[in-house]
Short mmCIF file of C-alpha atoms and ligand atoms in Angstrom, two decimals:
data_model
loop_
_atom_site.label_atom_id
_atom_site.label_comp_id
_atom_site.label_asym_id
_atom_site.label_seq_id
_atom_site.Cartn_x
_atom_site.Cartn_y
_atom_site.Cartn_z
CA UNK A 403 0.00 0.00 0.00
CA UNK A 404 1.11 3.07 -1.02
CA UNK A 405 0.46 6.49 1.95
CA UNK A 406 0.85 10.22 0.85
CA UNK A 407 -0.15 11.00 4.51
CA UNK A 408 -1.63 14.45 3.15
CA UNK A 409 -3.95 13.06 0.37
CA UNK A 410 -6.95 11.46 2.13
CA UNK A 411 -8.90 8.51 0.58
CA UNK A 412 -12.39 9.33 -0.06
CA UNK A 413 -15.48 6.64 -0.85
CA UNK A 414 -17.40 8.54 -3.83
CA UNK A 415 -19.65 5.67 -4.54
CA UNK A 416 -20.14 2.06 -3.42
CA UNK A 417 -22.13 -1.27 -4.09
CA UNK A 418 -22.43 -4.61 -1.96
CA UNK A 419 -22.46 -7.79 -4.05
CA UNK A 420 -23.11 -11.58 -2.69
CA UNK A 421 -21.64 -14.20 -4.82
CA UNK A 422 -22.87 -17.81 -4.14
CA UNK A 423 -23.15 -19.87 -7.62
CA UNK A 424 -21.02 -19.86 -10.61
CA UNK A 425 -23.29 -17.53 -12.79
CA UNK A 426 -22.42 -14.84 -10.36
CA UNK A 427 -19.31 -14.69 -11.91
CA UNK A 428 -19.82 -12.86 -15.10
CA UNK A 429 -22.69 -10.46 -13.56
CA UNK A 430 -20.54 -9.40 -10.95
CA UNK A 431 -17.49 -9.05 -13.93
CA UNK A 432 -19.88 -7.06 -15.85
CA UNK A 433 -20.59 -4.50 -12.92
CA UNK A 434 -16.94 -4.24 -12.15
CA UNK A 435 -16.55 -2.96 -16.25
CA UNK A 436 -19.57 -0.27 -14.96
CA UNK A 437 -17.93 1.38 -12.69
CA UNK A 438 -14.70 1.32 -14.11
CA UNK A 439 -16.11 2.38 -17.83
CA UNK A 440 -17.97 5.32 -15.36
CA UNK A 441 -14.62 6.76 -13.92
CA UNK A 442 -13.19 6.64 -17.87
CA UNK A 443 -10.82 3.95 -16.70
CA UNK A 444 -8.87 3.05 -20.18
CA UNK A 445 -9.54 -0.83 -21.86
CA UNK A 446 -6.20 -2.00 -20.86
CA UNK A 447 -6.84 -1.07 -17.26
CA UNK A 448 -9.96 -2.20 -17.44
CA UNK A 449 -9.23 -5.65 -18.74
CA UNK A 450 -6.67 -5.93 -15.57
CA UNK A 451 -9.13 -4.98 -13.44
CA UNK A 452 -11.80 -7.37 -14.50
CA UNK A 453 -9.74 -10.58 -15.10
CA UNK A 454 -8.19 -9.77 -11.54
CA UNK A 455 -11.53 -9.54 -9.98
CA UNK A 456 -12.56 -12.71 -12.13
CA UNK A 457 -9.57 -15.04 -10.54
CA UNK A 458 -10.33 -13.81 -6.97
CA UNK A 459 -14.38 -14.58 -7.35
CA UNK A 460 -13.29 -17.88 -8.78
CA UNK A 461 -10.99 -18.37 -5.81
CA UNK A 462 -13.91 -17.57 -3.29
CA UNK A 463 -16.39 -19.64 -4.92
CA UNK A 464 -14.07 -22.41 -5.37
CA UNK A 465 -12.12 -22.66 -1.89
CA UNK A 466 -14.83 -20.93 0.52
CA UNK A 467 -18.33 -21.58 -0.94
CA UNK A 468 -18.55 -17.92 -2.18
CA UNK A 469 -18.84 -14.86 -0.04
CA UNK A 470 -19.46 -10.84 -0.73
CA UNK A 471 -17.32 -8.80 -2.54
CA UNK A 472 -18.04 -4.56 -2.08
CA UNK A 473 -17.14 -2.50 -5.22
CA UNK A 474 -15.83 1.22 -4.33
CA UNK A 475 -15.16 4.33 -6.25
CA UNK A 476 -12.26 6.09 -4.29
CA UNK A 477 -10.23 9.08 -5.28
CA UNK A 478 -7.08 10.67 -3.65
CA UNK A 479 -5.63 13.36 -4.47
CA UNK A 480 -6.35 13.91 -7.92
CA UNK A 481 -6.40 10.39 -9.20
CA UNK A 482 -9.56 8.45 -8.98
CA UNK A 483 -9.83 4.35 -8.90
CA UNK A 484 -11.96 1.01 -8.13
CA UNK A 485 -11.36 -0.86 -5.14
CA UNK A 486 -12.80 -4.28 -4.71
CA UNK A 487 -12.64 -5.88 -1.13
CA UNK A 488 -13.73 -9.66 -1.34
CA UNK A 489 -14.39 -10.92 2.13
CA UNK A 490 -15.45 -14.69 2.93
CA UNK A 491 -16.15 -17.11 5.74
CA UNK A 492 -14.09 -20.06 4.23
CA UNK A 493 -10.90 -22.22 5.82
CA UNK A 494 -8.64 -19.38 5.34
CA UNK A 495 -5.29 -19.54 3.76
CA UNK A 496 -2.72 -21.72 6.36
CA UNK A 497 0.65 -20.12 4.66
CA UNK A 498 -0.19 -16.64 2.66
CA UNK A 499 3.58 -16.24 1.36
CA UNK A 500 3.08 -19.60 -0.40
CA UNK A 501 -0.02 -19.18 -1.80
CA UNK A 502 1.39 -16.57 -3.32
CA UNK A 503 3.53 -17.88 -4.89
CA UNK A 504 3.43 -18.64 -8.87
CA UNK A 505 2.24 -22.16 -9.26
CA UNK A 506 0.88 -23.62 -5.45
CA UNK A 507 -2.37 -24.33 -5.52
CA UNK A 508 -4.33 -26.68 -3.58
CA UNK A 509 -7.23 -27.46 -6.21
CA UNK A 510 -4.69 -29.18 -8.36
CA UNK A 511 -5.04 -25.86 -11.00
CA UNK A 512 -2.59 -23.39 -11.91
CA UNK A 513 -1.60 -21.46 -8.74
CA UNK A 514 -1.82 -18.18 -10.80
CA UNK A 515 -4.68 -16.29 -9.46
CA UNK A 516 -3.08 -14.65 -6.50
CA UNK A 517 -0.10 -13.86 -7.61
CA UNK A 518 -1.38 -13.02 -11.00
CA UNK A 519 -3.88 -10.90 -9.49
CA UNK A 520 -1.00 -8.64 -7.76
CA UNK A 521 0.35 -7.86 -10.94
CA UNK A 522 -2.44 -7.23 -12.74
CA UNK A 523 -3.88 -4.30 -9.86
CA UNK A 524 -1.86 -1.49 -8.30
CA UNK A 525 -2.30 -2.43 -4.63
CA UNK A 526 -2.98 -5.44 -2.82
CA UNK A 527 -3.49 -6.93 0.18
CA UNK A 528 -5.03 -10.36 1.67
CA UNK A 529 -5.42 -10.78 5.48
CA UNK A 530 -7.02 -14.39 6.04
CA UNK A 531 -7.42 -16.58 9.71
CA UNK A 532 -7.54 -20.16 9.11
CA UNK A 533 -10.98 -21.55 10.37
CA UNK A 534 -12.49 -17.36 10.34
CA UNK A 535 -11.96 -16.34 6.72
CA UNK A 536 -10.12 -14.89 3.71
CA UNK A 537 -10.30 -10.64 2.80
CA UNK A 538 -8.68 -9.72 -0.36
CA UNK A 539 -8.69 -6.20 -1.25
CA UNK A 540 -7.19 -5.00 -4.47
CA UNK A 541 -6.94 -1.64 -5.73
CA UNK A 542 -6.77 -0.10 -9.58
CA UNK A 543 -6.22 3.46 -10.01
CA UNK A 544 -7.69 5.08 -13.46
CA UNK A 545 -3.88 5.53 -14.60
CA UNK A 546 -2.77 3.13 -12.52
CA UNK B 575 -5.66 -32.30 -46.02
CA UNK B 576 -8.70 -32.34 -44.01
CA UNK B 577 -11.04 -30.29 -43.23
CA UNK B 578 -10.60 -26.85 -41.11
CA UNK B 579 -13.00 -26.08 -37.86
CA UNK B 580 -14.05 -22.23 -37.29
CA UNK B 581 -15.41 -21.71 -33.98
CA UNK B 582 -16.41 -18.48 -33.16
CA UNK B 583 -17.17 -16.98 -29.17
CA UNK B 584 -19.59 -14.47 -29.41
CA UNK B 585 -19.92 -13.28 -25.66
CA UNK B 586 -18.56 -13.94 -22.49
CA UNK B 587 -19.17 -17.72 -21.74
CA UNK B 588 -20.59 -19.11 -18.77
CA UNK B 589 -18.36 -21.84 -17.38
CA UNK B 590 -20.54 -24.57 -18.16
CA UNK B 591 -20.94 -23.25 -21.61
CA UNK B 592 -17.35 -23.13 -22.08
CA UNK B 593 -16.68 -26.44 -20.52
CA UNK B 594 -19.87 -27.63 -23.13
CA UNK B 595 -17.93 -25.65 -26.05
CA UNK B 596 -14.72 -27.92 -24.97
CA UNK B 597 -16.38 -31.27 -25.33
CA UNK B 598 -18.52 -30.39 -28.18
CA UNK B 599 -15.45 -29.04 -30.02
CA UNK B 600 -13.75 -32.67 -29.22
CA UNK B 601 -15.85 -34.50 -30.69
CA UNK B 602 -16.66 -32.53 -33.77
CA UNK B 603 -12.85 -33.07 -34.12
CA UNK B 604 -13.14 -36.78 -34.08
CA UNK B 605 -16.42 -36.80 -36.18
CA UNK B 606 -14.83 -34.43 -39.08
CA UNK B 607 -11.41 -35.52 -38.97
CA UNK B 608 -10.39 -31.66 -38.81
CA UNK B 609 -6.85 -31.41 -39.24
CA UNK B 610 -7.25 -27.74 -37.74
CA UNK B 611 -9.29 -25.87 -35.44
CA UNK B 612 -9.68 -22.23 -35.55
CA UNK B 613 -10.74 -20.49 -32.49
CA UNK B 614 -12.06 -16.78 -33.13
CA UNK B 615 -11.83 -14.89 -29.84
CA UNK B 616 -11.93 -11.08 -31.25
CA UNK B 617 -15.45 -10.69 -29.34
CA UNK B 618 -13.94 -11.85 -26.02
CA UNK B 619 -12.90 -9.56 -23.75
CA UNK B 620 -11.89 -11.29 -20.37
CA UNK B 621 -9.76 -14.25 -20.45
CA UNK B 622 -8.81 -15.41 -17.32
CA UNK B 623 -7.19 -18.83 -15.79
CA UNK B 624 -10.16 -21.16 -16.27
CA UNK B 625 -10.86 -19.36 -19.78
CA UNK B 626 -7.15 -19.71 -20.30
CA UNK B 627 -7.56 -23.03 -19.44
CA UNK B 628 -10.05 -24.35 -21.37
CA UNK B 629 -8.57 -23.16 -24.33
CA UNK B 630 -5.50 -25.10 -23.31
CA UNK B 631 -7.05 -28.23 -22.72
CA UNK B 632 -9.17 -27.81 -26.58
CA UNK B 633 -5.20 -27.70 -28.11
CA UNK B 634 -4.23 -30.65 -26.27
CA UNK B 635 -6.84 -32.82 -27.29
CA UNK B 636 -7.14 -31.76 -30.87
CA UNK B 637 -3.15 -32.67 -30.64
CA UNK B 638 -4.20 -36.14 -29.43
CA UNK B 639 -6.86 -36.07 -32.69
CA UNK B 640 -3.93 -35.32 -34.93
CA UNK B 641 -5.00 -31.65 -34.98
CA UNK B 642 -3.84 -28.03 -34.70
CA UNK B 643 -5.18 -25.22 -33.11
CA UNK B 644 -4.89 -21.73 -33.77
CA UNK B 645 -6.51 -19.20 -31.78
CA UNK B 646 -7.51 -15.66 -33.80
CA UNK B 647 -8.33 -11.84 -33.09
CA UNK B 648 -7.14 -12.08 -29.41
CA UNK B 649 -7.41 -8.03 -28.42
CA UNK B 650 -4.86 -6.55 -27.70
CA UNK B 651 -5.52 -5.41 -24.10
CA UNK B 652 -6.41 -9.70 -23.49
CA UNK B 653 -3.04 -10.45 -24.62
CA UNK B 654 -1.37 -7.54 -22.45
CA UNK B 655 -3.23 -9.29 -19.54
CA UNK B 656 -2.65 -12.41 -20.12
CA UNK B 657 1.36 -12.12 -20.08
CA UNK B 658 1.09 -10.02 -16.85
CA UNK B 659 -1.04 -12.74 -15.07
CA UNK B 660 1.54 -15.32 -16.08
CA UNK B 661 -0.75 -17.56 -18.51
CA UNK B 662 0.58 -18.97 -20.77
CA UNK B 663 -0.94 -21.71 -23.45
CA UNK B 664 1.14 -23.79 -24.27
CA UNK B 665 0.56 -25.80 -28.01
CA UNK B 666 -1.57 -22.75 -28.73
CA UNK B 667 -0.56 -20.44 -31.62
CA UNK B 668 -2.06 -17.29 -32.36
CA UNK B 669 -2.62 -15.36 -35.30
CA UNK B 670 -3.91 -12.21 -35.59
CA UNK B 671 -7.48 -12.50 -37.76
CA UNK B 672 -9.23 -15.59 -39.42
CA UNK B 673 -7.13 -15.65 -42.96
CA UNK B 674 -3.72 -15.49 -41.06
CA UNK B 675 -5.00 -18.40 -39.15
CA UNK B 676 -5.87 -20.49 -42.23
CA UNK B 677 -2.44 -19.72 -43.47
CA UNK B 678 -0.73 -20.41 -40.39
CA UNK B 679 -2.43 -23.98 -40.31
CA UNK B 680 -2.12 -24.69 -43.99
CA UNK B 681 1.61 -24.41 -43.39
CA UNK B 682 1.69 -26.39 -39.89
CA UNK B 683 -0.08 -29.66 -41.57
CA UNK B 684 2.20 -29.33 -44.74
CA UNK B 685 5.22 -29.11 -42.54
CA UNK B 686 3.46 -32.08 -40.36
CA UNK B 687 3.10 -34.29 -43.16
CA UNK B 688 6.31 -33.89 -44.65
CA UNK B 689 7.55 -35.01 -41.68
CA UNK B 690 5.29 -38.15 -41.57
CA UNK B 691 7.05 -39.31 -44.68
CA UNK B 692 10.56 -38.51 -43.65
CA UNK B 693 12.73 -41.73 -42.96
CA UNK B 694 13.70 -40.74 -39.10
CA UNK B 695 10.62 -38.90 -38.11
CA UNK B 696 8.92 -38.60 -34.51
CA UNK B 697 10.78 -41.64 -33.73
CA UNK B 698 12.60 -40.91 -30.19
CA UNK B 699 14.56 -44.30 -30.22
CA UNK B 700 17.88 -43.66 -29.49
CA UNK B 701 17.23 -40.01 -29.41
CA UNK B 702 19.40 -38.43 -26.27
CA UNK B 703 16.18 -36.11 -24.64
N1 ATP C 946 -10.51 -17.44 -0.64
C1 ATP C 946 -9.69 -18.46 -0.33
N2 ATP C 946 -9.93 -19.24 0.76
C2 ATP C 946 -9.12 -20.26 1.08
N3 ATP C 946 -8.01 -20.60 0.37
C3 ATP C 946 -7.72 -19.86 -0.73
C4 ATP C 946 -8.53 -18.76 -1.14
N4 ATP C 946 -7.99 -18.22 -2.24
C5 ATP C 946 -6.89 -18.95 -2.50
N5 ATP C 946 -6.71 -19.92 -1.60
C6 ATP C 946 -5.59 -20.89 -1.54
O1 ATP C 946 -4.47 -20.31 -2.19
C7 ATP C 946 -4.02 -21.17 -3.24
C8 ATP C 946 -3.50 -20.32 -4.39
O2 ATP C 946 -4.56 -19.60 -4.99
P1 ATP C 946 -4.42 -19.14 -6.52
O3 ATP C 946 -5.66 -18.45 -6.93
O4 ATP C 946 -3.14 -18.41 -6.65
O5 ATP C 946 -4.27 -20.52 -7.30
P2 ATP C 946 -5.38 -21.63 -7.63
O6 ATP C 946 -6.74 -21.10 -7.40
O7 ATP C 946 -5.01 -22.86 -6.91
O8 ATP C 946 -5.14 -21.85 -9.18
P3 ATP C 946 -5.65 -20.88 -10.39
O9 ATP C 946 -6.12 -19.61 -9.77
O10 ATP C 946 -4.44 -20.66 -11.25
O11 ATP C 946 -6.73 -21.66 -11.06
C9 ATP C 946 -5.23 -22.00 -3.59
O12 ATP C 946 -4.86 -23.24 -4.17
C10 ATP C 946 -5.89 -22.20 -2.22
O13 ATP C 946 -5.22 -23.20 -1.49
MG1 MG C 947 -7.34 -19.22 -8.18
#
């Protein structure tokens, strides 16, 4: 995370989402490219942006039975941005510096999706408890 | 030669759609005896690991049918995302519209056959890998 200490964050606009079934997936894609085609975000940005937010629903669904993901329109200073906090009740994450780590995954798939998802999004952060639950939040700035 | 499949993705698909478009695909291959398989994704605009994916797994099966797969009019800002999330699709070439495709497989399954015929060719006997 990146502080300016004198630039505050401010919440401009904000919507709650639950995601329980696979469907869910490409609705809740579809109002990430809303807000982010409402701020003027670029396609490039964008397309980060959504495929980020697509691995880490995918990763909820898949490993903690789904959960709620909040979409945000923040601004600081003069540069404005989407952040997407996606909070669940699951088993948590046992060893976070390994699952991030290009190519460990437990579901026998890729491994990509966290660590991918870092790259793709100018900030990121996960905080998860085994046995309480998993919160990645993941930040894109407009021309970011 | 054989025949060439076009299949085109028009929106977004649903998991189970693209999982349905994956074993559909398969067996057209095995029905028509395709020698290629062109995948038009320039109306796709999120690929992501399980897209990725089941792309992936339509290339290595047509390999196992004795086909090739090309995958057409990825945009620009999917490929830029795609390297940065560290996907990569392996078997799968890419060509930038429909006719480059064609060409691109025309010359794979000439190149393919001519090796067929060739005295020493897939043969790893002996070979030191
Ligand atoms: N929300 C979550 N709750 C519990 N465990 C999780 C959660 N998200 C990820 N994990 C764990 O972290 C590992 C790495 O996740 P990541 O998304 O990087 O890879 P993957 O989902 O296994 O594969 P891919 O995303 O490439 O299909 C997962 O295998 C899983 O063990
Ligand atoms: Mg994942």
């Amino acid at each position: 995370m990146r502080h300016t200490g004198t630039t505050m964050l401010v919440v401009l606009n904000k919507d709650a989402y639950s995601i329980q079934r696979e469907q869910d997936v490409i609705l809740f894609r579809n109002r990430v490219k809303e807000f982010a085609v409402r701020i003027g975000m670029g396609v490039v940005n964008q397309t980060k942006l959504i495929t980020a937010a697509s691995e880490l629903v995918r990763n909820m669904l898949r490993y903690a039975n789904g959960g709620d993901v909040l979409i945000e329109v923040i601004t600081r200073g003069r540069e404005n941005g989407i952040r997407l906090t996606f909070k669940d009740q699951g088993p948590g994450i046992p060893d976070i510096k390994q699952a991030m780590q290009d190519g460990f995954s437990t579901g026998r798939s890729l491994g990509l999706g966290l660590p991918g998802t870092k790259r793709l999004v100018s900030e990121f952060d996960i905080k998860s408890t085994v046995g309480v639950g998993t919160t990645v939040t993941i930040v894109k700035w407009k021309n970011g | 030669m054989g025949p060439f499949l076009l299949v085109t993705i028009q929106v977004d698909l649903y998991d189970r759609l693209a999982l349905m478009l994956e074993s559909d695909l398969v067996q057209a291959i095995s029905k028509s005896g395709a020698q290629g398989v062109l995948i038009d994704i320039s109306a796709v605009s999120i690929v992501d690991s399980f897209m990725g994916r089941i792309i992936g797994n339509i290339a290595s099966m047509a390999r196992l049918l004795d086909a090739h797969t090309v995958v057409v009019g990825m945009q620009p800002a999917v490929a830029i995302t795609l390297i940065e999330l560290g996907l990569t699709l392996p078997g799968v070439q890419t060509a930038l519209n429909v006719e480059k495709g064609m060409q691109l497989l025309q010359s794979r399954i000439r190149v393919a056959d001519s090796e067929e015929d060739a005295p020493h060719g897939d043969d790893d006997a002996g070979s030191p890998e």
